Tab-separated table of C-alpha atoms and ligand atoms in Angstrom:
chain	number	residue	atom	x	y	z
A	1	UNK	CA	-4.500	-24.254	10.418
A	2	UNK	CA	-7.974	-24.158	10.253
A	3	UNK	CA	-10.208	-26.455	8.396
A	4	UNK	CA	-10.720	-22.948	5.916
A	5	UNK	CA	-6.636	-23.160	4.937
A	6	UNK	CA	-4.582	-20.374	5.957
A	7	UNK	CA	-4.459	-19.483	9.055
A	8	UNK	CA	-7.453	-16.652	10.027
A	9	UNK	CA	-7.851	-14.148	13.175
A	10	UNK	CA	-10.838	-12.354	14.159
A	11	UNK	CA	-12.102	-9.187	12.717
A	12	UNK	CA	-11.528	-5.581	12.963
A	13	UNK	CA	-8.809	-5.585	14.712
A	14	UNK	CA	-7.039	-8.692	12.652
A	15	UNK	CA	-7.795	-10.992	9.571
A	16	UNK	CA	-10.741	-13.365	9.569
A	17	UNK	CA	-12.658	-15.680	7.569
A	18	UNK	CA	-16.603	-14.529	7.848
A	19	UNK	CA	-18.673	-14.523	4.842
A	20	UNK	CA	-20.750	-11.549	3.895
A	21	UNK	CA	-24.504	-12.189	3.851
A	22	UNK	CA	-26.684	-11.887	0.921
A	23	UNK	CA	-28.772	-9.412	2.771
A	24	UNK	CA	-25.464	-7.005	2.747
A	25	UNK	CA	-25.021	-7.276	-0.747
A	26	UNK	CA	-28.781	-5.992	-0.856
A	27	UNK	CA	-28.833	-3.300	1.405
A	28	UNK	CA	-26.477	-1.411	-0.087
A	29	UNK	CA	-25.150	-1.492	-3.316
A	30	UNK	CA	-22.436	1.088	-4.414
A	31	UNK	CA	-22.775	0.569	-7.958
A	32	UNK	CA	-24.786	3.063	-9.596
A	33	UNK	CA	-25.954	3.258	-13.269
A	34	UNK	CA	-25.287	7.025	-13.351
A	35	UNK	CA	-22.363	8.297	-15.458
A	36	UNK	CA	-20.431	11.138	-14.882
A	37	UNK	CA	-17.872	11.578	-18.555
A	38	UNK	CA	-14.784	13.300	-17.899
A	39	UNK	CA	-14.640	16.593	-19.872
A	40	UNK	CA	-12.107	16.119	-23.078
A	41	UNK	CA	-11.047	13.076	-22.228
A	42	UNK	CA	-10.580	9.371	-24.364
A	43	UNK	CA	-13.211	7.032	-24.886
A	44	UNK	CA	-15.698	6.673	-21.730
A	45	UNK	CA	-17.623	3.544	-22.281
A	46	UNK	CA	-18.530	0.264	-20.853
A	47	UNK	CA	-18.416	-1.109	-24.685
A	48	UNK	CA	-19.990	-4.507	-23.453
A	49	UNK	CA	-23.540	-4.675	-22.305
A	50	UNK	CA	-21.995	-6.903	-19.674
A	51	UNK	CA	-20.695	-3.868	-18.208
A	52	UNK	CA	-23.114	-1.531	-18.948
A	53	UNK	CA	-24.962	-1.755	-15.270
A	54	UNK	CA	-21.384	-0.512	-13.430
A	55	UNK	CA	-20.520	2.541	-14.547
A	56	UNK	CA	-19.261	4.541	-11.569
A	57	UNK	CA	-18.720	3.422	-7.878
A	58	UNK	CA	-19.847	5.421	-4.712
A	59	UNK	CA	-17.115	6.070	-1.815
A	60	UNK	CA	-19.835	6.874	0.634
A	61	UNK	CA	-19.241	5.537	4.325
A	62	UNK	CA	-22.355	4.444	5.064
A	63	UNK	CA	-22.260	1.936	1.942
A	64	UNK	CA	-19.540	-0.025	3.369
A	65	UNK	CA	-20.834	-0.335	7.165
A	66	UNK	CA	-21.187	-4.119	6.986
A	67	UNK	CA	-19.470	-7.541	8.207
A	68	UNK	CA	-15.756	-7.239	7.832
A	69	UNK	CA	-14.983	-9.356	4.690
A	70	UNK	CA	-12.661	-12.070	4.618
A	71	UNK	CA	-8.823	-11.030	4.428
A	72	UNK	CA	-6.537	-14.143	4.798
A	73	UNK	CA	-3.347	-13.992	6.661
A	74	UNK	CA	-0.689	-12.587	4.455
A	75	UNK	CA	1.780	-15.156	3.357
A	76	UNK	CA	5.495	-13.831	2.377
A	77	UNK	CA	6.064	-15.415	-1.244
A	78	UNK	CA	9.160	-13.690	-1.589
A	79	UNK	CA	10.879	-10.482	-1.457
A	80	UNK	CA	13.491	-8.367	-3.205
A	81	UNK	CA	16.173	-5.355	-2.911
A	82	UNK	CA	16.623	-1.981	-4.426
A	83	UNK	CA	20.031	-0.712	-4.088
A	84	UNK	CA	21.446	2.725	-3.505
A	85	UNK	CA	21.008	3.167	-7.226
A	86	UNK	CA	17.758	1.616	-7.516
A	87	UNK	CA	19.035	-1.622	-9.331
A	88	UNK	CA	16.893	-4.525	-8.399
A	89	UNK	CA	18.107	-7.598	-6.722
A	90	UNK	CA	16.015	-11.121	-6.443
A	91	UNK	CA	17.273	-11.139	-2.409
A	92	UNK	CA	17.037	-9.596	0.689
A	93	UNK	CA	20.256	-8.000	0.674
A	94	UNK	CA	18.722	-4.584	2.041
A	95	UNK	CA	16.739	-5.976	5.080
A	96	UNK	CA	17.727	-3.656	8.276
A	97	UNK	CA	17.275	-5.032	11.802
A	98	UNK	CA	15.306	-3.332	14.465
A	99	UNK	CA	17.342	-2.073	17.403
A	100	UNK	CA	15.262	-1.294	20.740
A	101	UNK	CA	15.985	2.800	21.305
A	102	UNK	CA	16.833	3.987	24.700
A	103	UNK	CA	14.346	4.965	26.914
A	104	UNK	CA	14.506	8.449	26.771
A	105	UNK	CA	16.056	9.247	23.473
A	106	UNK	CA	17.402	12.591	21.693
A	107	UNK	CA	17.335	11.597	17.974
A	108	UNK	CA	18.173	15.004	16.005
A	109	UNK	CA	16.051	14.149	12.787
A	110	UNK	CA	17.342	17.243	11.260
A	111	UNK	CA	21.109	15.662	11.646
A	112	UNK	CA	22.748	15.170	7.775
A	113	UNK	CA	19.766	16.551	5.815
A	114	UNK	CA	22.357	19.124	3.756
A	115	UNK	CA	25.389	16.554	3.535
A	116	UNK	CA	24.484	13.222	4.006
A	117	UNK	CA	21.095	12.918	2.120
A	118	UNK	CA	20.529	11.094	-1.304
A	119	UNK	CA	17.509	11.550	-2.372
A	120	UNK	CA	15.456	9.157	-4.615
A	121	UNK	CA	14.035	10.679	-7.946
A	122	UNK	CA	10.281	10.786	-7.314
A	123	UNK	CA	9.921	12.180	-11.048
A	124	UNK	CA	11.265	9.092	-12.254
A	125	UNK	CA	7.782	6.607	-12.124
A	126	UNK	CA	8.686	2.950	-12.015
A	127	UNK	CA	5.168	1.875	-11.907
A	128	UNK	CA	5.222	-1.803	-11.508
A	129	UNK	CA	8.491	-2.688	-12.788
A	130	UNK	CA	10.001	-4.160	-9.838
A	131	UNK	CA	7.092	-6.429	-8.835
A	132	UNK	CA	7.122	-7.459	-12.377
A	133	UNK	CA	10.902	-7.931	-12.056
A	134	UNK	CA	10.285	-10.202	-9.088
A	135	UNK	CA	7.546	-11.963	-10.550
A	136	UNK	CA	9.540	-12.687	-13.952
A	137	UNK	CA	12.500	-13.945	-11.740
A	138	UNK	CA	9.974	-16.374	-9.289
A	139	UNK	CA	7.981	-17.292	-12.388
A	140	UNK	CA	8.141	-21.307	-12.373
A	141	UNK	CA	7.711	-21.067	-8.667
A	142	UNK	CA	4.641	-19.087	-8.653
A	143	UNK	CA	3.020	-21.219	-11.747
A	144	UNK	CA	4.074	-24.784	-10.112
A	145	UNK	CA	1.850	-23.866	-6.951
A	146	UNK	CA	-0.867	-22.708	-9.856
A	147	UNK	CA	-0.435	-26.547	-11.704
A	148	UNK	CA	-1.868	-27.816	-8.225
A	149	UNK	CA	-5.249	-25.774	-9.033
A	150	UNK	CA	-5.925	-26.009	-12.805
A	151	UNK	CA	-9.000	-23.571	-12.576
A	152	UNK	CA	-6.839	-20.618	-11.651
A	153	UNK	CA	-5.615	-18.110	-13.787
A	154	UNK	CA	-1.773	-18.332	-15.354
A	155	UNK	CA	-0.445	-16.562	-12.487
A	156	UNK	CA	-2.455	-18.027	-9.891
A	157	UNK	CA	-3.833	-14.325	-8.636
A	158	UNK	CA	-6.336	-12.099	-9.668
A	159	UNK	CA	-4.784	-8.916	-8.509
A	160	UNK	CA	-1.373	-8.078	-8.883
A	161	UNK	CA	-0.363	-4.386	-7.145
A	162	UNK	CA	1.795	-2.090	-4.896
A	163	UNK	CA	0.558	-2.174	-0.987
A	164	UNK	CA	0.756	1.756	-1.177
A	165	UNK	CA	-1.943	1.511	-4.203
A	166	UNK	CA	-4.063	-0.647	-2.043
A	167	UNK	CA	-3.312	1.524	1.233
A	168	UNK	CA	-5.017	4.676	-0.799
A	169	UNK	CA	-8.060	2.343	-1.690
A	170	UNK	CA	-8.761	1.484	2.003
A	171	UNK	CA	-8.387	5.120	2.921
A	172	UNK	CA	-10.263	6.625	0.249
A	173	UNK	CA	-13.855	6.563	1.886
A	174	UNK	CA	-12.259	8.873	4.550
A	175	UNK	CA	-9.834	10.684	2.131
A	176	UNK	CA	-10.900	14.711	1.788
A	177	UNK	CA	-8.459	16.121	0.327
A	178	UNK	CA	-6.334	13.802	-2.312
A	179	UNK	CA	-7.720	12.118	-5.235
A	180	UNK	CA	-6.629	9.136	-6.985
A	181	UNK	CA	-5.968	7.702	-10.637
A	182	UNK	CA	-5.321	4.028	-10.972
A	183	UNK	CA	-4.370	2.206	-14.365
A	184	UNK	CA	-5.611	-1.008	-14.890
A	185	UNK	CA	-4.748	-4.120	-17.534
A	186	UNK	CA	-5.975	-7.597	-17.822
A	187	UNK	CA	-3.115	-9.593	-18.936
A	188	UNK	CA	-3.411	-13.676	-19.210
A	189	UNK	CA	-6.314	-13.349	-16.267
A	190	UNK	CA	-4.702	-11.275	-13.901
A	191	UNK	CA	-5.593	-7.781	-13.301
A	192	UNK	CA	-2.417	-5.425	-12.662
A	193	UNK	CA	-3.307	-2.031	-11.248
A	194	UNK	CA	-0.718	0.806	-11.321
A	195	UNK	CA	-0.761	4.235	-10.145
A	196	UNK	CA	-0.821	7.205	-12.355
A	197	UNK	CA	0.210	10.919	-11.103
A	198	UNK	CA	-2.620	13.515	-10.791
A	199	UNK	CA	-1.593	16.592	-11.938
A	200	UNK	CA	-2.606	17.953	-8.430
A	201	UNK	CA	-0.052	15.642	-6.872
A	202	UNK	CA	2.367	16.493	-9.559
A	203	UNK	CA	2.066	20.308	-8.713
A	204	UNK	CA	2.058	19.475	-5.168
A	205	UNK	CA	5.508	17.420	-5.653
A	206	UNK	CA	7.400	20.031	-7.824
A	207	UNK	CA	6.412	23.140	-5.652
A	208	UNK	CA	7.385	21.049	-2.232
A	209	UNK	CA	8.543	23.723	-0.122
A	210	UNK	CA	12.076	23.446	1.618
A	211	UNK	CA	10.515	23.067	4.930
A	212	UNK	CA	8.407	20.162	4.184
A	213	UNK	CA	11.198	18.576	1.537
A	214	UNK	CA	13.132	18.288	5.344
A	215	UNK	CA	10.323	17.038	7.238
A	216	UNK	CA	9.821	14.208	4.284
A	217	UNK	CA	14.182	13.481	5.001
A	218	UNK	CA	13.094	13.600	8.955
A	219	UNK	CA	10.981	10.035	8.567
A	220	UNK	CA	13.876	8.342	6.743
A	221	UNK	CA	16.153	9.807	9.525
A	222	UNK	CA	14.061	7.818	12.373
A	223	UNK	CA	14.648	5.021	10.694
A	224	UNK	CA	18.268	5.069	10.373
A	225	UNK	CA	18.666	5.701	14.514
A	226	UNK	CA	16.703	2.008	14.978
A	227	UNK	CA	18.231	0.206	12.293
A	228	UNK	CA	21.122	-1.919	11.795
A	229	UNK	CA	22.549	-3.211	8.429
A	230	UNK	CA	24.019	-6.519	10.182
A	231	UNK	CA	22.060	-8.831	12.758
A	232	UNK	CA	24.579	-8.428	15.448
A	233	UNK	CA	25.429	-4.588	14.132
A	234	UNK	CA	24.405	-1.296	15.536
A	235	UNK	CA	22.732	1.570	13.589
A	236	UNK	CA	24.778	4.144	12.505
A	237	UNK	CA	23.327	7.414	12.900
A	238	UNK	CA	26.806	9.122	11.359
A	239	UNK	CA	26.157	7.518	7.628
A	240	UNK	CA	24.070	8.648	4.853
A	241	UNK	CA	20.418	8.589	4.368
A	242	UNK	CA	19.919	6.951	0.734
A	243	UNK	CA	15.803	6.792	-0.104
A	244	UNK	CA	16.876	4.780	-3.045
A	245	UNK	CA	17.695	2.132	-1.158
A	246	UNK	CA	14.801	-0.524	-0.159
A	247	UNK	CA	13.884	-3.960	0.955
A	248	UNK	CA	10.580	-4.890	-0.002
A	249	UNK	CA	8.021	-8.067	0.974
A	250	UNK	CA	5.972	-10.059	-1.626
A	251	UNK	CA	2.932	-11.395	-0.044
A	252	UNK	CA	-0.205	-13.736	-1.242
A	253	UNK	CA	-3.454	-13.011	0.074
A	254	UNK	CA	-7.156	-13.112	-0.462
A	255	UNK	CA	-9.798	-10.524	-0.281
A	256	UNK	CA	-13.222	-11.715	0.120
A	257	UNK	CA	-12.840	-13.659	-3.718
A	258	UNK	CA	-9.907	-11.443	-4.806
A	259	UNK	CA	-6.501	-13.817	-4.941
A	260	UNK	CA	-4.299	-10.903	-4.314
A	261	UNK	CA	-0.518	-10.699	-4.774
A	262	UNK	CA	1.299	-7.521	-3.812
A	263	UNK	CA	4.805	-5.872	-2.574
A	264	UNK	CA	5.627	-3.034	0.028
A	265	UNK	CA	8.503	-1.959	1.167
A	266	UNK	CA	9.248	-3.088	4.967
A	267	UNK	CA	11.687	-1.018	7.365
A	268	UNK	CA	13.217	-3.850	9.494
A	269	UNK	CA	12.699	-6.677	11.345
A	270	UNK	CA	12.580	-8.182	14.521
A	271	UNK	CA	16.228	-9.679	15.007
A	272	UNK	CA	15.729	-11.710	18.536
A	273	UNK	CA	16.367	-15.293	18.639
A	274	UNK	CA	12.202	-16.233	19.111
A	275	UNK	CA	11.182	-13.787	16.127
A	276	UNK	CA	8.282	-15.252	14.223
A	277	UNK	CA	8.609	-16.001	10.347
A	278	UNK	CA	7.772	-13.152	8.113
A	279	UNK	CA	5.444	-10.976	7.587
A	280	UNK	CA	4.848	-11.155	11.375
A	281	UNK	CA	8.678	-10.416	12.313
A	282	UNK	CA	8.386	-6.662	10.255
A	283	UNK	CA	8.432	-3.681	12.162
A	284	UNK	CA	7.045	-0.400	10.627
A	285	UNK	CA	8.976	2.598	11.894
A	286	UNK	CA	6.671	6.095	11.767
A	287	UNK	CA	7.250	9.459	13.286
A	288	UNK	CA	4.322	12.035	14.166
A	289	UNK	CA	4.418	15.254	16.103
A	290	UNK	CA	4.443	15.118	19.971
A	291	UNK	CA	0.805	14.797	21.311
A	292	UNK	CA	0.089	17.359	23.838
A	293	UNK	CA	-3.534	18.193	23.919
A	294	UNK	CA	-6.821	15.991	23.751
A	295	UNK	CA	-7.674	17.360	20.387
A	296	UNK	CA	-3.815	16.806	19.306
A	297	UNK	CA	-4.571	13.144	20.534
A	298	UNK	CA	-7.978	12.855	19.193
A	299	UNK	CA	-6.613	14.166	15.625
A	300	UNK	CA	-3.657	11.449	15.917
A	301	UNK	CA	-6.331	8.725	16.169
A	302	UNK	CA	-8.437	9.958	13.489
A	303	UNK	CA	-6.262	10.907	10.904
A	304	UNK	CA	-2.802	9.318	11.354
A	305	UNK	CA	-3.937	6.085	13.090
A	306	UNK	CA	-6.209	5.348	9.799
A	307	UNK	CA	-3.099	5.607	7.500
A	308	UNK	CA	-0.833	3.862	9.771
A	309	UNK	CA	-3.614	0.954	10.250
A	310	UNK	CA	-4.068	0.417	6.614
A	311	UNK	CA	-0.732	0.431	5.430
A	312	UNK	CA	0.604	-2.287	7.813
A	313	UNK	CA	-2.458	-4.279	8.470
A	314	UNK	CA	-2.638	-4.674	4.589
A	315	UNK	CA	0.638	-7.169	4.474
A	316	UNK	CA	0.405	-8.360	8.219
A	317	UNK	CA	2.606	-6.058	9.950
A	318	UNK	CA	2.172	-6.464	13.420
A	319	UNK	CA	3.638	-3.416	14.944
A	320	UNK	CA	4.698	0.199	14.421
A	321	UNK	CA	7.310	1.828	16.604
A	322	UNK	CA	6.435	5.424	16.709
A	323	UNK	CA	8.754	8.147	17.397
A	324	UNK	CA	7.343	11.417	18.408
A	325	UNK	CA	8.827	14.464	17.668
A	326	UNK	CA	9.401	18.091	18.725
A	327	UNK	CA	8.807	21.497	16.468
A	328	UNK	CA	12.662	21.057	16.201
A	329	UNK	CA	12.653	17.842	14.930
A	330	UNK	CA	14.000	16.004	18.106
A	331	UNK	CA	12.490	12.839	18.607
A	332	UNK	CA	12.161	12.538	22.640
A	333	UNK	CA	9.800	9.435	22.880
A	334	UNK	CA	8.985	6.082	21.185
A	335	UNK	CA	5.784	4.134	21.497
A	336	UNK	CA	5.279	0.508	20.457
A	337	UNK	CA	1.666	0.454	18.575
A	338	UNK	CA	0.283	-3.277	17.882
A	339	UNK	CA	-2.103	-3.163	14.918
A	340	UNK	CA	-4.558	-5.336	16.453
A	341	UNK	CA	-4.867	-2.832	18.905
A	342	UNK	CA	-5.772	0.193	16.597
A	343	UNK	CA	-9.311	-0.596	16.859
A	344	UNK	CA	-9.635	-0.155	20.748
A	345	UNK	CA	-7.372	2.735	20.592
A	346	UNK	CA	-9.947	4.537	18.192
A	347	UNK	CA	-13.089	3.216	19.824
A	348	UNK	CA	-14.026	5.976	22.533
A	349	UNK	CA	-13.268	8.393	19.233
A	350	UNK	CA	-16.547	9.995	17.617
A	351	UNK	CA	-16.834	10.430	13.991
A	352	UNK	CA	-13.821	8.003	13.711
A	353	UNK	CA	-12.969	5.691	10.540
A	354	UNK	CA	-13.713	2.013	10.797
A	355	UNK	CA	-11.844	-1.077	9.148
A	356	UNK	CA	-14.546	-2.869	8.189
A	357	UNK	CA	-15.493	0.122	5.862
A	358	UNK	CA	-11.857	0.590	4.239
A	359	UNK	CA	-11.984	-3.052	3.875
A	360	UNK	CA	-14.940	-3.582	2.354
A	361	UNK	CA	-14.381	-0.598	0.059
A	362	UNK	CA	-11.394	-1.719	-1.165
A	363	UNK	CA	-13.447	-5.252	-1.906
A	364	UNK	CA	-15.923	-3.776	-3.922
A	365	UNK	CA	-13.611	-1.545	-5.832
A	366	UNK	CA	-11.535	-4.762	-6.589
A	367	UNK	CA	-14.894	-6.258	-8.052
A	368	UNK	CA	-16.117	-3.047	-9.682
A	369	UNK	CA	-12.402	-3.436	-11.783
A	370	UNK	CA	-12.758	-6.688	-12.698
A	371	UNK	CA	-16.719	-6.176	-13.683
A	372	UNK	CA	-15.707	-3.355	-16.193
A	373	UNK	CA	-11.918	-4.705	-17.632
A	374	UNK	CA	-12.946	-7.492	-19.579
A	375	UNK	CA	-10.490	-7.369	-22.635
A	376	UNK	CA	-7.320	-9.601	-21.816
A	377	UNK	CA	-5.055	-7.348	-23.828
A	378	UNK	CA	-1.382	-5.549	-22.548
A	379	UNK	CA	-1.935	-2.579	-24.536
A	380	UNK	CA	-5.340	-1.827	-23.342
A	381	UNK	CA	-5.685	0.470	-20.007
A	382	UNK	CA	-8.842	1.430	-18.042
A	383	UNK	CA	-7.949	4.283	-16.114
A	384	UNK	CA	-9.954	4.549	-12.871
A	385	UNK	CA	-10.605	8.060	-11.327
A	386	UNK	CA	-11.473	9.471	-8.135
A	387	UNK	CA	-11.655	12.876	-6.190
A	388	UNK	CA	-12.931	13.582	-2.759
A	389	UNK	CA	-16.623	13.571	-2.921
A	390	UNK	CA	-17.302	12.060	-6.158
A	391	UNK	CA	-17.637	8.354	-7.265
A	392	UNK	CA	-15.119	6.522	-8.909
A	393	UNK	CA	-15.504	6.554	-12.762
A	394	UNK	CA	-13.418	5.387	-15.901
A	395	UNK	CA	-12.421	5.407	-18.967
A	396	UNK	CA	-10.709	3.361	-21.435
A	397	UNK	CA	-7.323	4.003	-23.446
A	398	UNK	CA	-5.998	1.637	-25.994
A	399	UNK	CA	-2.073	1.641	-27.435
A	400	UNK	CA	-1.932	4.993	-25.102
A	401	UNK	CA	1.012	6.243	-22.958
A	402	UNK	CA	-0.997	5.033	-19.492
A	403	UNK	CA	0.010	0.997	-20.809
A	404	UNK	CA	2.810	0.025	-18.336
A	405	UNK	CA	3.175	-3.393	-18.535
A	406	UNK	CA	6.578	-3.328	-20.633
A	407	UNK	CA	7.364	-5.576	-23.480
A	408	UNK	CA	10.213	-7.625	-21.651
A	409	UNK	CA	7.096	-8.481	-19.245
A	410	UNK	CA	4.748	-9.437	-21.725
A	411	UNK	CA	7.285	-11.113	-23.476
A	412	UNK	CA	9.011	-12.884	-20.754
A	413	UNK	CA	5.229	-14.045	-19.162
A	414	UNK	CA	4.192	-15.131	-23.036
A	415	UNK	CA	7.467	-17.533	-23.181
A	416	UNK	CA	8.665	-20.288	-21.706
A	417	UNK	CA	11.821	-19.154	-20.580
A	418	UNK	CA	12.540	-16.272	-18.045
A	419	UNK	CA	13.697	-12.944	-18.899
A	420	UNK	CA	17.038	-11.185	-17.534
A	421	UNK	CA	15.175	-8.275	-16.267
B	1	A3P	P1	7.227	9.029	8.459
B	1	A3P	O1	6.273	7.661	8.467
B	1	A3P	O2	8.157	8.865	9.502
B	1	A3P	O3	6.485	10.351	8.240
B	1	A3P	P2	7.308	4.645	5.108
B	1	A3P	O4	6.691	5.281	6.938
B	1	A3P	O5	6.177	4.446	4.553
B	1	A3P	O6	8.398	3.733	5.654
B	1	A3P	O7	8.035	5.915	4.714
B	1	A3P	C1	9.266	6.415	5.325
B	1	A3P	C2	9.147	8.163	5.101
B	1	A3P	O8	8.860	8.744	4.060
B	1	A3P	C3	8.314	8.516	6.019
B	1	A3P	O9	8.090	8.685	7.216
B	1	A3P	C4	8.457	10.205	5.559
B	1	A3P	O10	9.327	10.939	5.804
B	1	A3P	C5	8.618	9.708	4.068
B	1	A3P	N1	7.381	9.445	2.882
B	1	A3P	C6	6.680	8.612	2.721
B	1	A3P	N2	5.307	9.033	1.818
B	1	A3P	C7	5.455	10.097	2.391
B	1	A3P	C8	4.257	11.178	1.599
B	1	A3P	N3	3.462	10.632	0.936
B	1	A3P	N4	4.690	12.520	2.032
B	1	A3P	C9	5.973	12.532	2.475
B	1	A3P	N5	6.781	12.018	3.164
B	1	A3P	C10	6.459	10.746	2.808
B	2	MG	MG1	8.301	3.955	7.773
């Protein structure tokens, strides 16, 4: 551990503790005074003068080509599990163990799609509920660490969200197809960020064709070939794939001056006797189409590795095991990709993404949200909206269907005892 506290590494392949210079801020200010109201929407403001100069946020890449921001090594502060019926447990019962694949695998990813697949109902919007359950169940533990630093907000963190929401923010400067909506609520000094499904994404979901549905199954089936339920067990490819089941890590870290607490699903962990502590023992599993041409390799680097890097870098998961599949869904090779080496893998690629742009955009977005959202009230939602080639805008909603902090959470956090949820 160095004099700055938690362990940090060097950018851009890993975590570091550089401070941005004041010049960076002066030379590229992505927050504009221009204001683009949504049409026919709810109240559009900022109501307070302090926020009047910060109404939209640009996502132009050039604005974020600065030094890599401080990103502390993420620390796992807990974990939770969701069972086959999506019930929450404040423990690691759903953890799975990584089992090395054979050198020449022949994993049939289509196997079991018709008869051994239980698909999670993705029409049910769980919002932040599982994380909130975890926070309530661990309230005293979290709050006791705050007592040591009395100037911190009640929970000791500035932002609570899902890792997946942060992944979307990291990739926003490079995203050309899908926009997003993020609801933000300030409650007891902590800002909660919860995604809202866009109409375009809802239509994609309900109109998803059969081939696409089956391909979504393939990623989960690949996990089944490489994961054992028990530390000394073997994978069971004859079993049922149930996508309700999940093991989630909860990590704490800091991006510049934003203290973050977020959770993300983890595929499996290293079970070797020398495995490091979480999150460094975790392994992310991915599938991708077989790479046969230089163009395919270039596209893999420019588009897929961006998403893979962002997802695993955020919680400090150090490696991905990728399965490469042929068009019939047969995995014929695997490769381990170390997150810290991704920046080297992409460095000869022209017109490629940059980790620093991703992290700086996320950081500026969080600053923007914290400047805009001033009213500490669980019944108020600021809805941040982004579409490709546009700036980020927002609207304000009071007592609306966008409210996402449930009464049991608000009451549980306000009372001295913990809630049964
Ligand atoms: P692949 O990553 O191999 O494509 P994750 O990799 O995040 O652990 O997700 C596991 C699998 O869920 C994915 O495996 C993919 O099959 C499916 N999946 C996750 N997000 C998806 C999305 N947005 N669209 C389609 N499938 C998705
Ligand atoms: Mg995965």
